[in-house]
Amino acid sequence: MSITIRDTSNTILSTAERLFNERGGPIVSMKDISEAAGISRQAVYLHFASRTSLISATLCFIDDASRNGDEFRHLREAQTGPEILYAFVEYWGNYVPKVYGAAKALMALRDKDEAAATVWEERMESFRNGCRRTIETIEHEGRLSPQWTVDEGVDLMSTMLSIESWERLTIERSWTTEEYVVRVNRALRQILLVPD
Amino acid sequence: MSITIRDTSNTILSTAERLFNERGGPIVSMKDISEAAGISRQAVYLHFASRTSLISATLCFIDDASRNGDEFRHLREAQTGPEILYAFVEYWGNYVPKVYGAAKALMALRDKDEAAATVWEERMESFRNGCRRTIETIEHEGRLSPQWTVDEGVDLMSTMLSIESWERLTIERSWTTEEYVVRVNRALRQILLVPD
DNA sequence: AATGTAGTTGACGCCATGTCAAGTAAAGAA
DNA sequence: TTCTTTACTTGACATGGCGTCAACTACATT
């Protein structure tokens, strides 16, 4: 027995999620989404105050659905610094493809829309905290390369894992998710970890 | 005796260069540029067919002016793989701040403007070729880490040095140009080079 | 004096986001 | 049954980009 989508808000969100990924976030207009959801353009604004608000809600909608995967469990169960690093990259490499379209849509608004910039900033902050916990664990185990401080390690890790870097490696350079996870994990180990 | 800018095209280009960097590429409109250049909005189109064309010309304009720096000479004089790598990062770290505004303006158009996407693609191609020459030199010297193929090395290097990564490290994380050069060079050495 | 060059202004088309007013269809409550 | 609320509809409009066009002007060249 399949679960039918209950209300219009959810219909809009799942339609937006699909269109953002299928056609590319920034080129999907509010009209496109409303038509695909089977309602009028104006009706979307009865549920979401603005494009930014819709995109933000879409990202949360996707987040909720992606806390059930194996990768999320692996990340929670990882113990040592290097294990956490691998699990983090694995989780991230499987998470980004889901949010990519909506994230790009949000990024495109950042320059001209203060609210979009704020939403992005908050998500970045949370992502950086994940990186920071990883690096701090590595550091507490005495496995952080003496070449780097924790802050520098966080900066490098969050840059290497950024959505833009993910986009370049997977979409432009055709790395598969598995290749991305293995190679980015390897590169980050080489940068951050002191050799055994 | 100072060189006065001869024609309106050059006035527009240097104005665009300045505004893109001062205010941020994507939010600078054709009207802003024309007003700052002291001509009407429509007159810009007598010199450049489109916004994309103007941005592209601005990037070439900046390129021309940046082939005289020390860093460019260092890059041409570098001999060994690791020397080339350092000189490349040094050159790049000093070059990106100059094109950043215009590059962001171009990036913002990529999704909706085929021509902008093409211009970007061509510039990326040229940048990747620079990375490739570096990695190939390292490989011919037998100093490329056996963990990576040349292609993978190029992908990692071009991602690490991408404008988006530069933006994150310098603008968002406040790395100075010197810190950027030293740290990114160090990270790339750790990833790519086999230990001595 | 005639011509070409490089600007000017004002208007228009297109498209996106966002807002507003007025109308409608259906469900629930009195 | 009637009334009201809710959710949606249509059509119109404002704002603000880019890009185009026509008509006009000032100036230098020939």
Short mmCIF file of C-alpha atoms (C1' of nucleotides) in Angstrom, two decimals:
data_model
loop_
_atom_site.label_atom_id
_atom_site.label_comp_id
_atom_site.label_asym_id
_atom_site.label_seq_id
_atom_site.Cartn_x
_atom_site.Cartn_y
_atom_site.Cartn_z
CA MET A 1 0.00 0.00 0.00
CA SER A 2 1.64 3.17 -1.18
CA ILE A 3 1.55 6.35 0.82
CA THR A 4 -0.21 9.07 -1.11
CA ILE A 5 1.06 12.60 -0.70
CA ARG A 6 -1.34 14.30 1.61
CA ASP A 7 -1.30 17.98 0.96
CA THR A 8 -0.42 20.47 -1.69
CA SER A 9 2.70 21.69 0.11
CA ASN A 10 4.23 18.26 -0.10
CA THR A 11 3.21 17.91 -3.73
CA ILE A 12 5.00 21.15 -4.49
CA LEU A 13 8.09 20.11 -2.56
CA SER A 14 8.46 16.73 -4.22
CA THR A 15 7.80 18.29 -7.62
CA ALA A 16 10.43 20.94 -6.95
CA GLU A 17 12.92 18.32 -5.80
CA ARG A 18 12.41 16.38 -9.00
CA LEU A 19 12.55 19.35 -11.37
CA PHE A 20 15.58 20.90 -9.72
CA ASN A 21 17.53 17.71 -10.26
CA GLU A 22 16.11 16.81 -13.67
CA ARG A 23 16.42 20.18 -15.36
CA GLY A 24 18.96 21.99 -13.19
CA GLY A 25 18.00 24.19 -10.24
CA PRO A 26 18.60 27.69 -11.56
CA ILE A 27 16.66 27.30 -14.80
CA VAL A 28 13.53 25.91 -13.14
CA SER A 29 11.05 28.76 -12.69
CA MET A 30 8.18 29.02 -10.24
CA LYS A 31 5.88 28.61 -13.24
CA ASP A 32 7.58 25.34 -14.20
CA ILE A 33 7.12 23.98 -10.70
CA SER A 34 3.50 25.06 -10.40
CA GLU A 35 2.59 23.56 -13.76
CA ALA A 36 4.32 20.28 -12.96
CA ALA A 37 2.52 20.22 -9.60
CA GLY A 38 -0.82 20.84 -11.32
CA ILE A 39 -1.65 24.19 -9.73
CA SER A 40 -1.45 27.82 -10.74
CA ARG A 41 1.73 29.82 -10.36
CA GLN A 42 0.14 32.13 -7.82
CA ALA A 43 -1.02 29.23 -5.66
CA VAL A 44 2.58 28.32 -4.90
CA TYR A 45 2.79 31.58 -2.97
CA LEU A 46 -0.07 30.40 -0.74
CA HIS A 47 2.39 27.77 0.55
CA PHE A 48 5.81 29.40 0.24
CA ALA A 49 6.49 33.09 0.59
CA SER A 50 9.21 33.23 -2.02
CA ARG A 51 11.43 31.22 -4.32
CA THR A 52 14.10 31.22 -1.63
CA SER A 53 11.64 29.92 0.92
CA LEU A 54 10.53 27.13 -1.43
CA ILE A 55 14.10 26.08 -2.14
CA SER A 56 14.96 26.14 1.53
CA ALA A 57 11.93 23.98 2.33
CA THR A 58 12.86 21.61 -0.50
CA LEU A 59 16.31 21.16 1.01
CA CYS A 60 14.80 20.34 4.43
CA PHE A 61 12.35 17.97 2.72
CA ILE A 62 15.27 16.11 1.15
CA ASP A 63 17.26 16.16 4.38
CA ASP A 64 14.42 14.45 6.23
CA ALA A 65 14.24 11.70 3.64
CA SER A 66 17.96 11.04 3.68
CA ARG A 67 18.48 10.24 7.33
CA ASN A 68 17.51 6.64 6.77
CA GLY A 69 20.32 5.48 4.50
CA ASP A 70 23.10 3.07 5.40
CA GLU A 71 25.65 5.85 5.05
CA PHE A 72 24.03 7.88 7.80
CA ARG A 73 24.18 4.86 10.12
CA HIS A 74 27.82 4.21 9.21
CA LEU A 75 28.64 7.79 10.10
CA ARG A 76 26.95 7.50 13.47
CA GLU A 77 28.69 4.21 14.23
CA ALA A 78 32.19 5.23 13.17
CA GLN A 79 34.66 5.34 16.05
CA THR A 80 38.20 6.35 15.18
CA GLY A 81 39.13 9.55 13.35
CA PRO A 82 39.98 7.86 10.05
CA GLU A 83 36.78 5.81 10.25
CA ILE A 84 34.74 8.95 10.81
CA LEU A 85 36.55 10.63 7.92
CA TYR A 86 35.69 7.80 5.56
CA ALA A 87 32.10 7.58 6.79
CA PHE A 88 31.71 11.33 6.43
CA VAL A 89 32.95 11.31 2.85
CA GLU A 90 30.76 8.30 2.09
CA TYR A 91 27.70 9.95 3.58
CA TRP A 92 28.43 13.21 1.82
CA GLY A 93 29.12 11.59 -1.55
CA ASN A 94 25.72 9.93 -1.43
CA TYR A 95 23.91 12.95 -0.01
CA VAL A 96 25.05 15.66 -2.40
CA PRO A 97 23.48 14.14 -5.54
CA LYS A 98 20.10 14.36 -3.83
CA VAL A 99 20.35 18.03 -2.92
CA TYR A 100 22.44 19.14 -5.87
CA GLY A 101 19.66 20.68 -7.97
CA ALA A 102 18.06 22.55 -5.09
CA ALA A 103 21.44 23.60 -3.73
CA LYS A 104 22.42 25.07 -7.10
CA ALA A 105 19.10 26.91 -7.23
CA LEU A 106 19.86 28.40 -3.84
CA MET A 107 23.43 29.28 -4.76
CA ALA A 108 22.22 31.18 -7.82
CA LEU A 109 20.12 33.44 -5.60
CA ARG A 110 22.81 34.18 -3.04
CA ASP A 111 24.20 37.27 -4.75
CA LYS A 112 20.93 39.10 -5.15
CA ASP A 113 18.87 37.75 -2.25
CA GLU A 114 19.93 38.31 1.32
CA ALA A 115 17.59 35.61 2.61
CA ALA A 116 19.08 33.03 0.26
CA ALA A 117 22.57 33.99 1.40
CA THR A 118 21.52 33.46 5.01
CA VAL A 119 19.98 30.05 4.36
CA TRP A 120 23.13 29.01 2.54
CA GLU A 121 25.33 30.32 5.33
CA GLU A 122 23.43 28.35 7.95
CA ARG A 123 23.72 25.13 5.98
CA MET A 124 27.41 25.73 5.41
CA GLU A 125 27.88 26.29 9.13
CA SER A 126 26.30 22.96 9.92
CA PHE A 127 28.42 21.23 7.28
CA ARG A 128 31.58 22.83 8.65
CA ASN A 129 30.67 21.60 12.12
CA GLY A 130 30.60 18.07 10.75
CA CYS A 131 34.04 18.58 9.28
CA ARG A 132 35.27 20.09 12.52
CA ARG A 133 34.13 17.14 14.63
CA THR A 134 35.98 14.83 12.27
CA ILE A 135 39.21 16.80 12.39
CA GLU A 136 39.02 17.23 16.16
CA THR A 137 38.68 13.50 16.64
CA ILE A 138 41.71 12.94 14.43
CA GLU A 139 43.60 15.54 16.41
CA HIS A 140 42.68 14.04 19.78
CA GLU A 141 44.02 10.71 18.57
CA GLY A 142 47.30 12.44 17.72
CA ARG A 143 46.87 11.55 14.06
CA LEU A 144 46.53 15.05 12.63
CA SER A 145 49.51 15.96 10.50
CA PRO A 146 51.68 18.53 12.30
CA GLN A 147 51.65 20.53 9.08
CA TRP A 148 48.11 21.72 9.83
CA THR A 149 46.08 23.28 12.59
CA VAL A 150 42.55 22.08 13.23
CA ASP A 151 41.15 25.24 11.62
CA GLU A 152 43.24 24.81 8.51
CA GLY A 153 42.24 21.16 8.30
CA VAL A 154 38.57 22.10 8.52
CA ASP A 155 39.02 24.69 5.78
CA LEU A 156 40.74 22.19 3.50
CA MET A 157 38.27 19.40 4.19
CA SER A 158 35.20 21.59 3.70
CA THR A 159 36.66 22.98 0.48
CA MET A 160 37.56 19.56 -0.88
CA LEU A 161 34.04 18.34 -0.10
CA SER A 162 32.20 21.47 -1.22
CA ILE A 163 29.28 21.08 -3.58
CA GLU A 164 31.22 22.97 -6.25
CA SER A 165 34.12 20.53 -5.93
CA TRP A 166 31.72 17.60 -5.97
CA GLU A 167 30.15 19.04 -9.12
CA ARG A 168 33.48 19.37 -10.85
CA LEU A 169 34.62 15.86 -10.04
CA THR A 170 31.42 13.92 -10.61
CA ILE A 171 29.45 15.90 -13.19
CA GLU A 172 32.26 17.51 -15.17
CA ARG A 173 34.97 14.87 -14.72
CA SER A 174 32.59 11.90 -14.61
CA TRP A 175 33.76 10.35 -11.35
CA THR A 176 31.19 7.87 -10.06
CA THR A 177 29.98 8.18 -6.49
CA GLU A 178 32.19 5.24 -5.51
CA GLU A 179 35.23 6.78 -7.17
CA TYR A 180 34.47 10.10 -5.54
CA VAL A 181 34.25 8.56 -2.09
CA VAL A 182 37.40 6.47 -2.40
CA ARG A 183 39.53 9.13 -4.03
CA VAL A 184 38.45 12.11 -1.96
CA ASN A 185 38.87 10.06 1.20
CA ARG A 186 42.35 9.08 0.04
CA ALA A 187 43.30 12.66 -0.81
CA LEU A 188 42.05 13.94 2.55
CA ARG A 189 43.97 11.18 4.38
CA GLN A 190 47.13 12.16 2.55
CA ILE A 191 46.64 15.80 3.49
CA LEU A 192 45.44 15.45 7.05
CA LEU A 193 46.74 12.26 8.61
CA VAL A 194 50.21 11.68 9.91
CA PRO A 195 51.53 8.42 8.43
CA ASP A 196 51.11 5.35 10.68
CA MET B 1 53.62 60.41 -18.84
CA SER B 2 50.56 58.32 -18.25
CA ILE B 3 48.86 56.41 -20.98
CA THR B 4 45.32 57.67 -21.47
CA ILE B 5 42.73 55.13 -22.47
CA ARG B 6 42.17 55.68 -26.12
CA ASP B 7 38.69 54.53 -27.00
CA THR B 8 35.34 53.91 -25.47
CA SER B 9 35.69 50.12 -25.64
CA ASN B 10 38.67 50.26 -23.32
CA THR B 11 36.90 52.67 -21.01
CA ILE B 12 34.03 50.24 -20.75
CA LEU B 13 36.34 47.30 -20.13
CA SER B 14 38.32 48.94 -17.37
CA THR B 15 35.13 50.22 -15.79
CA ALA B 16 33.62 46.75 -15.93
CA GLU B 17 36.76 45.23 -14.43
CA ARG B 18 36.61 47.66 -11.53
CA LEU B 19 32.88 47.34 -10.85
CA PHE B 20 32.87 43.55 -11.08
CA ASN B 21 35.51 43.38 -8.38
CA GLU B 22 34.25 46.24 -6.22
CA ARG B 23 30.57 45.35 -6.12
CA GLY B 24 30.56 41.68 -7.12
CA GLY B 25 30.16 40.48 -10.68
CA PRO B 26 26.63 39.12 -10.74
CA ILE B 27 24.96 42.17 -9.20
CA VAL B 28 26.58 44.65 -11.57
CA SER B 29 24.11 45.45 -14.36
CA MET B 30 24.81 46.78 -17.84
CA LYS B 31 23.25 50.04 -16.64
CA ASP B 32 25.71 50.27 -13.74
CA ILE B 33 28.65 49.81 -16.07
CA SER B 34 27.41 52.29 -18.67
CA GLU B 35 26.76 54.95 -16.03
CA ALA B 36 30.16 54.46 -14.42
CA ALA B 37 31.75 54.65 -17.87
CA GLY B 38 29.86 57.86 -18.59
CA ILE B 39 27.82 56.65 -21.54
CA SER B 40 24.27 55.49 -22.08
CA ARG B 41 23.22 51.91 -21.46
CA GLN B 42 22.41 51.38 -25.13
CA ALA B 43 25.82 52.62 -26.23
CA VAL B 44 27.49 49.64 -24.54
CA TYR B 45 25.81 47.47 -27.15
CA LEU B 46 27.59 49.44 -29.87
CA HIS B 47 30.81 47.88 -28.52
CA PHE B 48 29.75 44.52 -27.10
CA ALA B 49 26.95 42.39 -28.44
CA SER B 50 25.79 41.08 -25.08
CA ARG B 51 26.58 40.92 -21.39
CA THR B 52 28.34 37.63 -21.98
CA SER B 53 30.46 39.20 -24.70
CA LEU B 54 31.40 42.11 -22.44
CA ILE B 55 32.38 39.82 -19.59
CA SER B 56 34.41 37.64 -21.90
CA ALA B 57 36.22 40.68 -23.27
CA THR B 58 36.83 41.94 -19.74
CA LEU B 59 38.47 38.64 -18.84
CA CYS B 60 40.77 38.86 -21.89
CA PHE B 61 41.51 42.49 -20.99
CA ILE B 62 42.61 41.42 -17.51
CA ASP B 63 44.56 38.46 -18.90
CA ASP B 64 46.59 40.77 -21.12
CA ALA B 65 47.47 43.01 -18.21
CA SER B 66 48.53 40.13 -15.97
CA ARG B 67 51.23 38.59 -18.14
CA ASN B 68 53.80 41.03 -16.82
CA GLY B 69 53.92 40.02 -13.15
CA ASP B 70 56.81 38.28 -11.42
CA GLU B 71 54.66 35.21 -10.87
CA PHE B 72 54.22 34.71 -14.59
CA ARG B 73 57.97 34.87 -15.07
CA HIS B 74 58.54 32.43 -12.20
CA LEU B 75 56.15 30.01 -13.83
CA ARG B 76 57.95 30.20 -17.15
CA GLU B 77 61.34 29.73 -15.51
CA ALA B 78 60.39 26.84 -13.23
CA GLN B 79 62.20 23.62 -14.12
CA THR B 80 61.36 20.60 -11.97
CA GLY B 81 57.86 19.29 -11.34
CA PRO B 82 57.63 20.53 -7.76
CA GLU B 83 59.00 23.91 -8.82
CA ILE B 84 56.39 24.18 -11.56
CA LEU B 85 53.71 23.16 -9.09
CA TYR B 86 54.69 25.90 -6.66
CA ALA B 87 55.03 28.50 -9.42
CA PHE B 88 51.66 27.50 -10.83
CA VAL B 89 49.94 27.87 -7.47
CA GLU B 90 51.76 31.16 -6.88
CA TYR B 91 50.73 32.49 -10.27
CA TRP B 92 47.17 31.31 -9.85
CA GLY B 93 46.81 32.67 -6.34
CA ASN B 94 47.81 36.12 -7.57
CA TYR B 95 45.80 35.90 -10.79
CA VAL B 96 42.41 34.83 -9.45
CA PRO B 97 41.79 37.95 -7.35
CA LYS B 98 42.06 40.01 -10.52
CA VAL B 99 39.52 38.03 -12.51
CA TYR B 100 37.31 37.00 -9.62
CA GLY B 101 34.53 39.56 -10.15
CA ALA B 102 34.29 39.03 -13.88
CA ALA B 103 34.58 35.27 -13.49
CA LYS B 104 31.69 35.22 -11.03
CA ALA B 105 29.64 37.33 -13.42
CA LEU B 106 30.32 34.77 -16.15
CA MET B 107 29.56 31.82 -13.89
CA ALA B 108 26.19 33.30 -12.99
CA LEU B 109 25.19 33.32 -16.65
CA ARG B 110 26.30 29.77 -17.45
CA ASP B 111 23.02 28.10 -16.61
CA LYS B 112 20.82 30.28 -18.77
CA ASP B 113 23.19 31.36 -21.52
CA GLU B 114 24.78 28.86 -23.85
CA ALA B 115 27.40 31.36 -25.02
CA ALA B 116 28.51 32.04 -21.46
CA ALA B 117 28.80 28.32 -20.82
CA THR B 118 31.02 27.97 -23.88
CA VAL B 119 33.31 30.83 -22.87
CA TRP B 120 33.64 29.33 -19.41
CA GLU B 121 34.33 25.89 -20.84
CA GLU B 122 37.12 27.21 -23.04
CA ARG B 123 38.80 28.99 -20.17
CA MET B 124 38.50 25.88 -18.00
CA GLU B 125 40.07 23.83 -20.76
CA SER B 126 43.06 26.14 -20.89
CA PHE B 127 43.39 26.07 -17.10
CA ARG B 128 43.22 22.27 -17.05
CA ASN B 129 45.97 22.15 -19.67
CA GLY B 130 48.18 24.12 -17.31
CA CYS B 131 47.44 21.62 -14.55
CA ARG B 132 48.08 18.74 -16.93
CA ARG B 133 51.50 20.03 -17.97
CA THR B 134 52.44 20.29 -14.30
CA ILE B 135 51.31 16.79 -13.44
CA GLU B 136 52.94 15.30 -16.53
CA THR B 137 56.26 16.84 -15.61
CA ILE B 138 55.97 15.41 -12.13
CA GLU B 139 55.13 12.04 -13.62
CA HIS B 140 58.04 12.04 -16.06
CA GLU B 141 60.35 12.71 -13.13
CA GLY B 142 58.95 9.65 -11.42
CA ARG B 143 57.67 11.77 -8.57
CA LEU B 144 53.92 11.26 -9.04
CA SER B 145 52.44 9.27 -6.19
CA PRO B 146 51.55 5.74 -7.39
CA GLN B 147 48.15 6.26 -5.78
CA TRP B 148 47.07 8.46 -8.69
CA THR B 149 46.96 8.44 -12.46
CA VAL B 150 47.81 11.62 -14.35
CA ASP B 151 44.12 12.18 -15.13
CA GLU B 152 43.11 11.82 -11.50
CA GLY B 153 45.91 14.17 -10.48
CA VAL B 154 44.73 16.77 -12.95
CA ASP B 155 41.17 16.46 -11.67
CA LEU B 156 42.27 16.89 -8.05
CA MET B 157 44.61 19.76 -8.81
CA SER B 158 42.12 21.67 -10.94
CA THR B 159 39.43 21.17 -8.28
CA MET B 160 41.70 22.28 -5.44
CA LEU B 161 42.64 25.39 -7.43
CA SER B 162 39.18 26.15 -8.81
CA ILE B 163 37.84 29.65 -8.44
CA GLU B 164 35.12 28.36 -6.15
CA SER B 165 37.71 26.74 -3.88
CA TRP B 166 39.82 29.90 -3.98
CA GLU B 167 36.72 31.88 -3.02
CA ARG B 168 35.98 29.66 -0.06
CA LEU B 169 39.51 29.75 1.31
CA THR B 170 40.36 33.41 0.78
CA ILE B 171 37.07 35.28 0.89
CA GLU B 172 35.07 33.09 3.23
CA ARG B 173 37.89 31.69 5.38
CA SER B 174 40.08 34.78 5.19
CA TRP B 175 43.27 33.12 3.98
CA THR B 176 45.67 35.72 2.61
CA THR B 177 47.15 35.21 -0.83
CA GLU B 178 50.43 34.13 0.75
CA GLU B 179 48.69 31.65 3.03
CA TYR B 180 46.66 30.36 0.10
CA VAL B 181 49.76 29.79 -2.00
CA VAL B 182 51.78 28.10 0.73
CA ARG B 183 48.98 25.92 2.06
CA VAL B 184 47.46 24.84 -1.23
CA ASN B 185 50.90 24.06 -2.61
CA ARG B 186 51.59 22.01 0.52
CA ALA B 187 48.29 20.14 0.25
CA LEU B 188 48.84 19.38 -3.42
CA ARG B 189 52.38 18.14 -2.69
CA GLN B 190 51.01 15.85 -0.02
CA ILE B 191 48.42 14.46 -2.41
CA LEU B 192 50.44 14.21 -5.59
CA LEU B 193 54.13 13.75 -4.80
CA VAL B 194 55.78 10.57 -3.71
CA PRO B 195 57.93 11.35 -0.63
CA ASP B 196 61.63 12.01 -1.36
"C1'" DA C 1 28.53 71.13 -48.25
"C1'" DA C 2 27.91 66.13 -47.90
"C1'" DT C 3 28.87 61.98 -45.49
"C1'" DG C 4 29.99 58.76 -42.01
"C1'" DT C 5 30.84 57.86 -37.06
"C1'" DA C 6 29.57 57.54 -32.45
"C1'" DG C 7 26.84 58.83 -29.49
"C1'" DT C 8 21.93 60.37 -27.49
"C1'" DT C 9 16.82 59.53 -25.85
"C1'" DG C 10 12.62 57.11 -25.53
"C1'" DA C 11 9.98 53.19 -26.33
"C1'" DC C 12 9.18 48.37 -26.69
"C1'" DG C 13 9.45 43.10 -26.21
"C1'" DC C 14 10.49 39.30 -23.26
"C1'" DC C 15 10.73 37.00 -19.02
"C1'" DA C 16 11.23 36.24 -14.06
"C1'" DT C 17 9.56 37.16 -9.18
"C1'" DG C 18 6.09 38.79 -6.40
"C1'" DT C 19 1.43 41.10 -5.28
"C1'" DC C 20 -3.46 42.10 -5.50
"C1'" DA C 21 -8.42 41.85 -6.41
"C1'" DA C 22 -12.27 39.32 -7.61
"C1'" DG C 23 -14.41 35.07 -8.46
"C1'" DT C 24 -15.34 29.86 -7.67
"C1'" DA C 25 -15.85 25.05 -5.88
"C1'" DA C 26 -16.20 22.15 -2.15
"C1'" DA C 27 -16.29 20.81 2.69
"C1'" DG C 28 -17.99 21.47 7.22
"C1'" DA C 29 -21.02 23.78 10.65
"C1'" DA C 30 -25.36 25.98 12.13
"C1'" DT D 1 -30.68 23.70 3.72
"C1'" DT D 2 -27.89 27.72 4.11
"C1'" DC D 3 -23.75 29.97 5.59
"C1'" DT D 4 -18.96 30.25 6.09
"C1'" DT D 5 -14.33 28.99 5.56
"C1'" DT D 6 -10.62 27.16 2.94
"C1'" DA D 7 -8.08 26.52 -1.03
"C1'" DC D 8 -7.63 27.55 -5.31
"C1'" DT D 9 -8.54 30.12 -9.94
"C1'" DT D 10 -7.89 33.94 -13.39
"C1'" DG D 11 -6.34 38.29 -14.88
"C1'" DA D 12 -3.84 42.29 -14.12
"C1'" DC D 13 -0.01 44.88 -12.53
"C1'" DA D 14 4.74 46.49 -10.57
"C1'" DT D 15 9.68 45.95 -10.77
"C1'" DG D 16 13.86 45.11 -12.93
"C1'" DG D 17 17.04 42.72 -15.78
"C1'" DC D 18 18.69 42.10 -21.07
"C1'" DG D 19 18.42 43.22 -25.73
"C1'" DT D 20 16.53 45.97 -29.89
"C1'" DC D 21 14.84 49.69 -32.66
"C1'" DA D 22 13.89 54.26 -34.56
"C1'" DA D 23 14.82 58.92 -34.70
"C1'" DC D 24 17.81 62.54 -33.56
"C1'" DT D 25 22.45 65.10 -32.75
"C1'" DA D 26 27.29 66.51 -32.68
"C1'" DC D 27 31.45 66.18 -34.82
"C1'" DA D 28 35.17 64.98 -37.88
"C1'" DT D 29 36.50 63.75 -42.59
"C1'" DT D 30 36.47 64.32 -47.27
#
